[in-house]
Amino acid sequence: AETVRGAEPAPPARQTSSTREKRGGERKLRGEGEAVVKANAQQVWDMLLDPNTLAAVIPGCHGVEKLTDTHFRADVTLGIGPVKGRYRAEVKLSDLDPPKAVTLSGNAEGGLGFGNGEGRITLRPAADGGTTIHYTYEAGIGGKIASIGGRLLDGAARVIIGQFFAALARKAGGGARGSAGLSWLTRLRRLFGGQP
């Protein structure tokens, strides 16, 4: 079965992450990466604040509701192998420096577990006239979903985040620069018997 819905995107150019266990079965995920898009920083900024664009680029998203200019609610379905569920997520934006940087913090809850985290997105001009999107994140995940092996959970988080930025890159008129080799999504699909 496919672990994450949608067509397989190219992964971001650079992405590193680590997984650490915390008390009570909660796991901590950390990582960072970059994607390059053809749009300028203001266009990317506007896309990040538009609920319709967010609904189109968030993996497994059923809809995004804009509660305020800096507070969004989303309904998403995500899966890792046999563990798949629907989650209600809330995201708040802070430390806004338009159109250069923003901090996103949020939480998600569903029948299979919960998560919370924070990430920083920085936009800077790219050499080709586009924009380099740099991101860092830290998230805690608990419940049934946290029982998945650390490396698999880490890989799945990288896939989901990579899908988001690859979809954003496509919407912005370009593609994220991909690294060579087998993508995490392909590896996960093969692991669980899906088609590459």
PDB file of C-alpha atoms in Angstrom:
ATOM      1  CA  ALA A   1       0.000   0.000   0.000  1.00  0.00           C
ATOM      2  CA  GLU A   2       1.168   3.508  -0.673  1.00  0.00           C
ATOM      3  CA  THR A   3       2.434   5.167   2.479  1.00  0.00           C
ATOM      4  CA  VAL A   4       1.695   8.716   1.422  1.00  0.00           C
ATOM      5  CA  ARG A   5      -0.882   9.802  -1.128  1.00  0.00           C
ATOM      6  CA  GLY A   6      -0.051  11.475  -4.400  1.00  0.00           C
ATOM      7  CA  ALA A   7       2.541  11.256  -7.123  1.00  0.00           C
ATOM      8  CA  GLU A   8       6.148  10.870  -6.079  1.00  0.00           C
ATOM      9  CA  PRO A   9       7.901  14.244  -6.034  1.00  0.00           C
ATOM     10  CA  ALA A  10      11.588  15.007  -6.321  1.00  0.00           C
ATOM     11  CA  PRO A  11      13.104  15.383  -2.848  1.00  0.00           C
ATOM     12  CA  PRO A  12      14.540  18.719  -1.776  1.00  0.00           C
ATOM     13  CA  ALA A  13      18.182  19.346  -2.586  1.00  0.00           C
ATOM     14  CA  ARG A  14      19.438  18.896   0.958  1.00  0.00           C
ATOM     15  CA  GLN A  15      17.700  17.370   3.879  1.00  0.00           C
ATOM     16  CA  THR A  16      19.031  16.028   7.142  1.00  0.00           C
ATOM     17  CA  SER A  17      17.183  14.832  10.183  1.00  0.00           C
ATOM     18  CA  SER A  18      17.469  12.751  13.309  1.00  0.00           C
ATOM     19  CA  THR A  19      15.068  10.878  15.556  1.00  0.00           C
ATOM     20  CA  ARG A  20      15.353  10.608  19.325  1.00  0.00           C
ATOM     21  CA  GLU A  21      13.101   8.877  21.816  1.00  0.00           C
ATOM     22  CA  LYS A  22      11.592  10.780  24.723  1.00  0.00           C
ATOM     23  CA  ARG A  23       9.803   9.627  27.852  1.00  0.00           C
ATOM     24  CA  GLY A  24       6.356   8.078  27.525  1.00  0.00           C
ATOM     25  CA  GLY A  25       6.987   6.690  24.035  1.00  0.00           C
ATOM     26  CA  GLU A  26       7.053  10.130  22.403  1.00  0.00           C
ATOM     27  CA  ARG A  27       9.630  10.554  19.647  1.00  0.00           C
ATOM     28  CA  LYS A  28      11.426  13.729  18.751  1.00  0.00           C
ATOM     29  CA  LEU A  29      12.162  14.509  15.089  1.00  0.00           C
ATOM     30  CA  ARG A  30      14.549  17.208  13.926  1.00  0.00           C
ATOM     31  CA  GLY A  31      15.683  18.154  10.462  1.00  0.00           C
ATOM     32  CA  GLU A  32      16.412  20.768   7.868  1.00  0.00           C
ATOM     33  CA  GLY A  33      16.534  21.106   4.123  1.00  0.00           C
ATOM     34  CA  GLU A  34      16.325  23.365   1.101  1.00  0.00           C
ATOM     35  CA  ALA A  35      14.278  23.634  -2.058  1.00  0.00           C
ATOM     36  CA  VAL A  36      14.742  26.021  -4.983  1.00  0.00           C
ATOM     37  CA  VAL A  37      11.749  27.445  -6.868  1.00  0.00           C
ATOM     38  CA  LYS A  38      11.446  29.725  -9.893  1.00  0.00           C
ATOM     39  CA  ALA A  39       9.113  32.225  -8.223  1.00  0.00           C
ATOM     40  CA  ASN A  40      10.404  35.293  -6.388  1.00  0.00           C
ATOM     41  CA  ALA A  41      10.307  35.524  -2.586  1.00  0.00           C
ATOM     42  CA  GLN A  42       7.120  37.639  -2.497  1.00  0.00           C
ATOM     43  CA  GLN A  43       5.244  35.105  -4.648  1.00  0.00           C
ATOM     44  CA  VAL A  44       6.374  32.235  -2.408  1.00  0.00           C
ATOM     45  CA  TRP A  45       5.422  34.247   0.694  1.00  0.00           C
ATOM     46  CA  ASP A  46       1.936  34.886  -0.679  1.00  0.00           C
ATOM     47  CA  MET A  47       1.533  31.169  -1.430  1.00  0.00           C
ATOM     48  CA  LEU A  48       2.507  30.204   2.132  1.00  0.00           C
ATOM     49  CA  LEU A  49      -0.273  32.461   3.478  1.00  0.00           C
ATOM     50  CA  ASP A  50      -2.975  31.342   1.028  1.00  0.00           C
ATOM     51  CA  PRO A  51      -5.280  28.566   2.317  1.00  0.00           C
ATOM     52  CA  ASN A  52      -6.133  27.369  -1.210  1.00  0.00           C
ATOM     53  CA  THR A  53      -2.463  26.941  -2.099  1.00  0.00           C
ATOM     54  CA  LEU A  54      -1.767  25.238   1.220  1.00  0.00           C
ATOM     55  CA  ALA A  55      -4.650  22.805   0.640  1.00  0.00           C
ATOM     56  CA  ALA A  56      -3.157  21.932  -2.745  1.00  0.00           C
ATOM     57  CA  VAL A  57       0.394  21.334  -1.503  1.00  0.00           C
ATOM     58  CA  ILE A  58      -0.043  19.707   1.938  1.00  0.00           C
ATOM     59  CA  PRO A  59       0.197  15.905   1.468  1.00  0.00           C
ATOM     60  CA  GLY A  60      -3.126  14.145   2.127  1.00  0.00           C
ATOM     61  CA  CYS A  61      -4.936  17.427   2.786  1.00  0.00           C
ATOM     62  CA  HIS A  62      -8.745  17.513   2.642  1.00  0.00           C
ATOM     63  CA  GLY A  63      -8.962  21.254   3.261  1.00  0.00           C
ATOM     64  CA  VAL A  64      -7.456  24.281   4.994  1.00  0.00           C
ATOM     65  CA  GLU A  65      -9.484  26.820   6.939  1.00  0.00           C
ATOM     66  CA  LYS A  66      -8.055  30.284   7.590  1.00  0.00           C
ATOM     67  CA  LEU A  67      -9.065  31.279  11.122  1.00  0.00           C
ATOM     68  CA  THR A  68      -7.036  34.519  11.166  1.00  0.00           C
ATOM     69  CA  ASP A  69      -4.238  35.925   9.014  1.00  0.00           C
ATOM     70  CA  THR A  70      -1.750  33.860  11.034  1.00  0.00           C
ATOM     71  CA  HIS A  71      -3.819  30.871  12.216  1.00  0.00           C
ATOM     72  CA  PHE A  72      -4.886  27.937  10.006  1.00  0.00           C
ATOM     73  CA  ARG A  73      -6.713  24.643  10.564  1.00  0.00           C
ATOM     74  CA  ALA A  74      -6.241  21.658   8.247  1.00  0.00           C
ATOM     75  CA  ASP A  75      -7.766  18.208   7.891  1.00  0.00           C
ATOM     76  CA  VAL A  76      -5.220  15.669   6.594  1.00  0.00           C
ATOM     77  CA  THR A  77      -4.830  11.929   6.103  1.00  0.00           C
ATOM     78  CA  LEU A  78      -1.328  10.539   6.518  1.00  0.00           C
ATOM     79  CA  GLY A  79      -0.005   7.022   6.643  1.00  0.00           C
ATOM     80  CA  ILE A  80       3.204   5.163   7.356  1.00  0.00           C
ATOM     81  CA  GLY A  81       2.939   1.543   6.260  1.00  0.00           C
ATOM     82  CA  PRO A  82      -0.070  -0.077   7.950  1.00  0.00           C
ATOM     83  CA  VAL A  83      -0.589   2.902  10.272  1.00  0.00           C
ATOM     84  CA  LYS A  84      -2.832   5.417   8.528  1.00  0.00           C
ATOM     85  CA  GLY A  85      -5.175   7.970   9.965  1.00  0.00           C
ATOM     86  CA  ARG A  86      -6.938  11.271   9.667  1.00  0.00           C
ATOM     87  CA  TYR A  87      -5.689  14.219  11.677  1.00  0.00           C
ATOM     88  CA  ARG A  88      -6.916  17.687  12.550  1.00  0.00           C
ATOM     89  CA  ALA A  89      -3.991  20.097  12.532  1.00  0.00           C
ATOM     90  CA  GLU A  90      -3.643  23.697  13.624  1.00  0.00           C
ATOM     91  CA  VAL A  91      -0.776  25.919  12.513  1.00  0.00           C
ATOM     92  CA  LYS A  92       0.103  29.383  13.768  1.00  0.00           C
ATOM     93  CA  LEU A  93       2.573  31.775  12.159  1.00  0.00           C
ATOM     94  CA  SER A  94       4.864  33.993  14.216  1.00  0.00           C
ATOM     95  CA  ASP A  95       8.093  35.994  13.922  1.00  0.00           C
ATOM     96  CA  LEU A  96       6.944  37.169  10.499  1.00  0.00           C
ATOM     97  CA  ASP A  97       9.565  39.017   8.437  1.00  0.00           C
ATOM     98  CA  PRO A  98       7.821  39.342   5.039  1.00  0.00           C
ATOM     99  CA  PRO A  99       8.882  38.131   2.537  1.00  0.00           C
ATOM    100  CA  LYS A 100      12.016  36.703   4.143  1.00  0.00           C
ATOM    101  CA  ALA A 101      11.153  34.411   7.057  1.00  0.00           C
ATOM    102  CA  VAL A 102       8.381  32.950   9.194  1.00  0.00           C
ATOM    103  CA  THR A 103       8.095  30.531  12.118  1.00  0.00           C
ATOM    104  CA  LEU A 104       5.334  27.913  11.990  1.00  0.00           C
ATOM    105  CA  SER A 105       4.166  26.135  15.137  1.00  0.00           C
ATOM    106  CA  GLY A 106       1.339  23.712  15.425  1.00  0.00           C
ATOM    107  CA  ASN A 107      -0.187  20.483  16.598  1.00  0.00           C
ATOM    108  CA  ALA A 108      -2.129  17.590  15.151  1.00  0.00           C
ATOM    109  CA  GLU A 109      -4.433  15.039  16.764  1.00  0.00           C
ATOM    110  CA  GLY A 110      -6.081  11.911  15.469  1.00  0.00           C
ATOM    111  CA  GLY A 111      -7.143   8.425  16.476  1.00  0.00           C
ATOM    112  CA  LEU A 112      -3.629   7.056  15.942  1.00  0.00           C
ATOM    113  CA  GLY A 113      -1.688   9.652  17.863  1.00  0.00           C
ATOM    114  CA  PHE A 114      -0.673  13.245  18.198  1.00  0.00           C
ATOM    115  CA  GLY A 115       2.123  15.549  17.236  1.00  0.00           C
ATOM    116  CA  ASN A 116       3.358  19.047  17.833  1.00  0.00           C
ATOM    117  CA  GLY A 117       6.241  21.015  16.472  1.00  0.00           C
ATOM    118  CA  GLU A 118       7.814  24.160  15.226  1.00  0.00           C
ATOM    119  CA  GLY A 119       9.649  25.071  12.052  1.00  0.00           C
ATOM    120  CA  ARG A 120      11.376  28.091  10.573  1.00  0.00           C
ATOM    121  CA  ILE A 121      11.176  28.893   6.866  1.00  0.00           C
ATOM    122  CA  THR A 122      13.645  31.356   5.356  1.00  0.00           C
ATOM    123  CA  LEU A 123      13.386  32.703   1.791  1.00  0.00           C
ATOM    124  CA  ARG A 124      16.414  34.117  -0.022  1.00  0.00           C
ATOM    125  CA  PRO A 125      17.173  34.963  -3.647  1.00  0.00           C
ATOM    126  CA  ALA A 126      18.614  32.105  -5.718  1.00  0.00           C
ATOM    127  CA  ALA A 127      21.352  32.532  -8.318  1.00  0.00           C
ATOM    128  CA  ASP A 128      18.929  31.873 -11.202  1.00  0.00           C
ATOM    129  CA  GLY A 129      16.487  34.607 -10.136  1.00  0.00           C
ATOM    130  CA  GLY A 130      14.216  32.255  -8.212  1.00  0.00           C
ATOM    131  CA  THR A 131      14.053  31.669  -4.471  1.00  0.00           C
ATOM    132  CA  THR A 132      15.852  29.281  -2.142  1.00  0.00           C
ATOM    133  CA  ILE A 133      13.550  28.028   0.618  1.00  0.00           C
ATOM    134  CA  HIS A 134      15.489  26.870   3.668  1.00  0.00           C
ATOM    135  CA  TYR A 135      13.642  25.146   6.491  1.00  0.00           C
ATOM    136  CA  THR A 136      14.370  23.646   9.883  1.00  0.00           C
ATOM    137  CA  TYR A 137      11.914  21.749  12.046  1.00  0.00           C
ATOM    138  CA  GLU A 138      11.546  20.014  15.385  1.00  0.00           C
ATOM    139  CA  ALA A 139       8.521  17.878  16.200  1.00  0.00           C
ATOM    140  CA  GLY A 140       7.331  15.513  18.915  1.00  0.00           C
ATOM    141  CA  ILE A 141       5.123  12.554  17.983  1.00  0.00           C
ATOM    142  CA  GLY A 142       3.231  10.307  20.403  1.00  0.00           C
ATOM    143  CA  GLY A 143       0.573   7.614  20.494  1.00  0.00           C
ATOM    144  CA  LYS A 144       0.375   4.566  18.228  1.00  0.00           C
ATOM    145  CA  ILE A 145       2.203   6.359  15.412  1.00  0.00           C
ATOM    146  CA  ALA A 146       5.264   6.764  17.680  1.00  0.00           C
ATOM    147  CA  SER A 147       5.598   2.971  17.997  1.00  0.00           C
ATOM    148  CA  ILE A 148       6.898   2.786  14.434  1.00  0.00           C
ATOM    149  CA  GLY A 149      10.644   2.206  14.200  1.00  0.00           C
ATOM    150  CA  GLY A 150      12.756   5.340  14.527  1.00  0.00           C
ATOM    151  CA  ARG A 151      14.423   5.131  11.115  1.00  0.00           C
ATOM    152  CA  LEU A 152      11.115   4.461   9.364  1.00  0.00           C
ATOM    153  CA  LEU A 153       9.373   7.314  11.193  1.00  0.00           C
ATOM    154  CA  ASP A 154      12.297   9.628  10.420  1.00  0.00           C
ATOM    155  CA  GLY A 155      12.184   8.632   6.750  1.00  0.00           C
ATOM    156  CA  ALA A 156       8.423   9.121   6.563  1.00  0.00           C
ATOM    157  CA  ALA A 157       8.712  12.602   8.076  1.00  0.00           C
ATOM    158  CA  ARG A 158      11.335  13.471   5.465  1.00  0.00           C
ATOM    159  CA  VAL A 159       9.050  12.174   2.699  1.00  0.00           C
ATOM    160  CA  ILE A 160       6.046  14.211   3.869  1.00  0.00           C
ATOM    161  CA  ILE A 161       8.073  17.392   4.269  1.00  0.00           C
ATOM    162  CA  GLY A 162       9.775  16.759   0.921  1.00  0.00           C
ATOM    163  CA  GLN A 163       6.381  16.292  -0.752  1.00  0.00           C
ATOM    164  CA  PHE A 164       5.154  19.592   0.670  1.00  0.00           C
ATOM    165  CA  PHE A 165       8.104  21.567  -0.698  1.00  0.00           C
ATOM    166  CA  ALA A 166       8.136  19.729  -4.037  1.00  0.00           C
ATOM    167  CA  ALA A 167       4.411  20.494  -4.491  1.00  0.00           C
ATOM    168  CA  LEU A 168       5.031  24.120  -3.484  1.00  0.00           C
ATOM    169  CA  ALA A 169       7.861  24.265  -6.043  1.00  0.00           C
ATOM    170  CA  ARG A 170       5.566  22.935  -8.785  1.00  0.00           C
ATOM    171  CA  LYS A 171       2.911  25.522  -7.866  1.00  0.00           C
ATOM    172  CA  ALA A 172       5.581  28.229  -7.984  1.00  0.00           C
ATOM    173  CA  GLY A 173       6.474  27.292 -11.560  1.00  0.00           C
ATOM    174  CA  GLY A 174       9.441  25.047 -11.009  1.00  0.00           C
ATOM    175  CA  GLY A 175      10.748  21.968  -9.329  1.00  0.00           C
ATOM    176  CA  ALA A 176      12.750  21.439  -6.207  1.00  0.00           C
ATOM    177  CA  ARG A 177      16.279  20.406  -7.013  1.00  0.00           C
ATOM    178  CA  GLY A 178      16.504  16.737  -6.229  1.00  0.00           C
ATOM    179  CA  SER A 179      19.421  14.746  -4.908  1.00  0.00           C
ATOM    180  CA  ALA A 180      20.588  11.676  -6.791  1.00  0.00           C
ATOM    181  CA  GLY A 181      19.633   8.192  -5.682  1.00  0.00           C
ATOM    182  CA  LEU A 182      16.548   6.379  -4.508  1.00  0.00           C
ATOM    183  CA  SER A 183      14.022   8.640  -2.769  1.00  0.00           C
ATOM    184  CA  TRP A 184      12.668   7.878   0.707  1.00  0.00           C
ATOM    185  CA  LEU A 185       9.167   7.523  -0.724  1.00  0.00           C
ATOM    186  CA  THR A 186      10.356   4.815  -3.145  1.00  0.00           C
ATOM    187  CA  ARG A 187      12.137   2.997  -0.329  1.00  0.00           C
ATOM    188  CA  LEU A 188       9.045   3.100   1.890  1.00  0.00           C
ATOM    189  CA  ARG A 189       6.802   1.888  -0.926  1.00  0.00           C
ATOM    190  CA  ARG A 190       9.127  -1.023  -1.635  1.00  0.00           C
ATOM    191  CA  LEU A 191       9.353  -1.861   2.050  1.00  0.00           C
ATOM    192  CA  PHE A 192       5.575  -2.177   2.304  1.00  0.00           C
ATOM    193  CA  GLY A 193       5.047  -3.889  -1.051  1.00  0.00           C
ATOM    194  CA  GLY A 194       3.785  -0.905  -3.046  1.00  0.00           C
ATOM    195  CA  GLN A 195       4.913  -0.017  -6.520  1.00  0.00           C
ATOM    196  CA  PRO A 196       8.007   2.184  -6.828  1.00  0.00           C
TER     197      PRO A 196
END
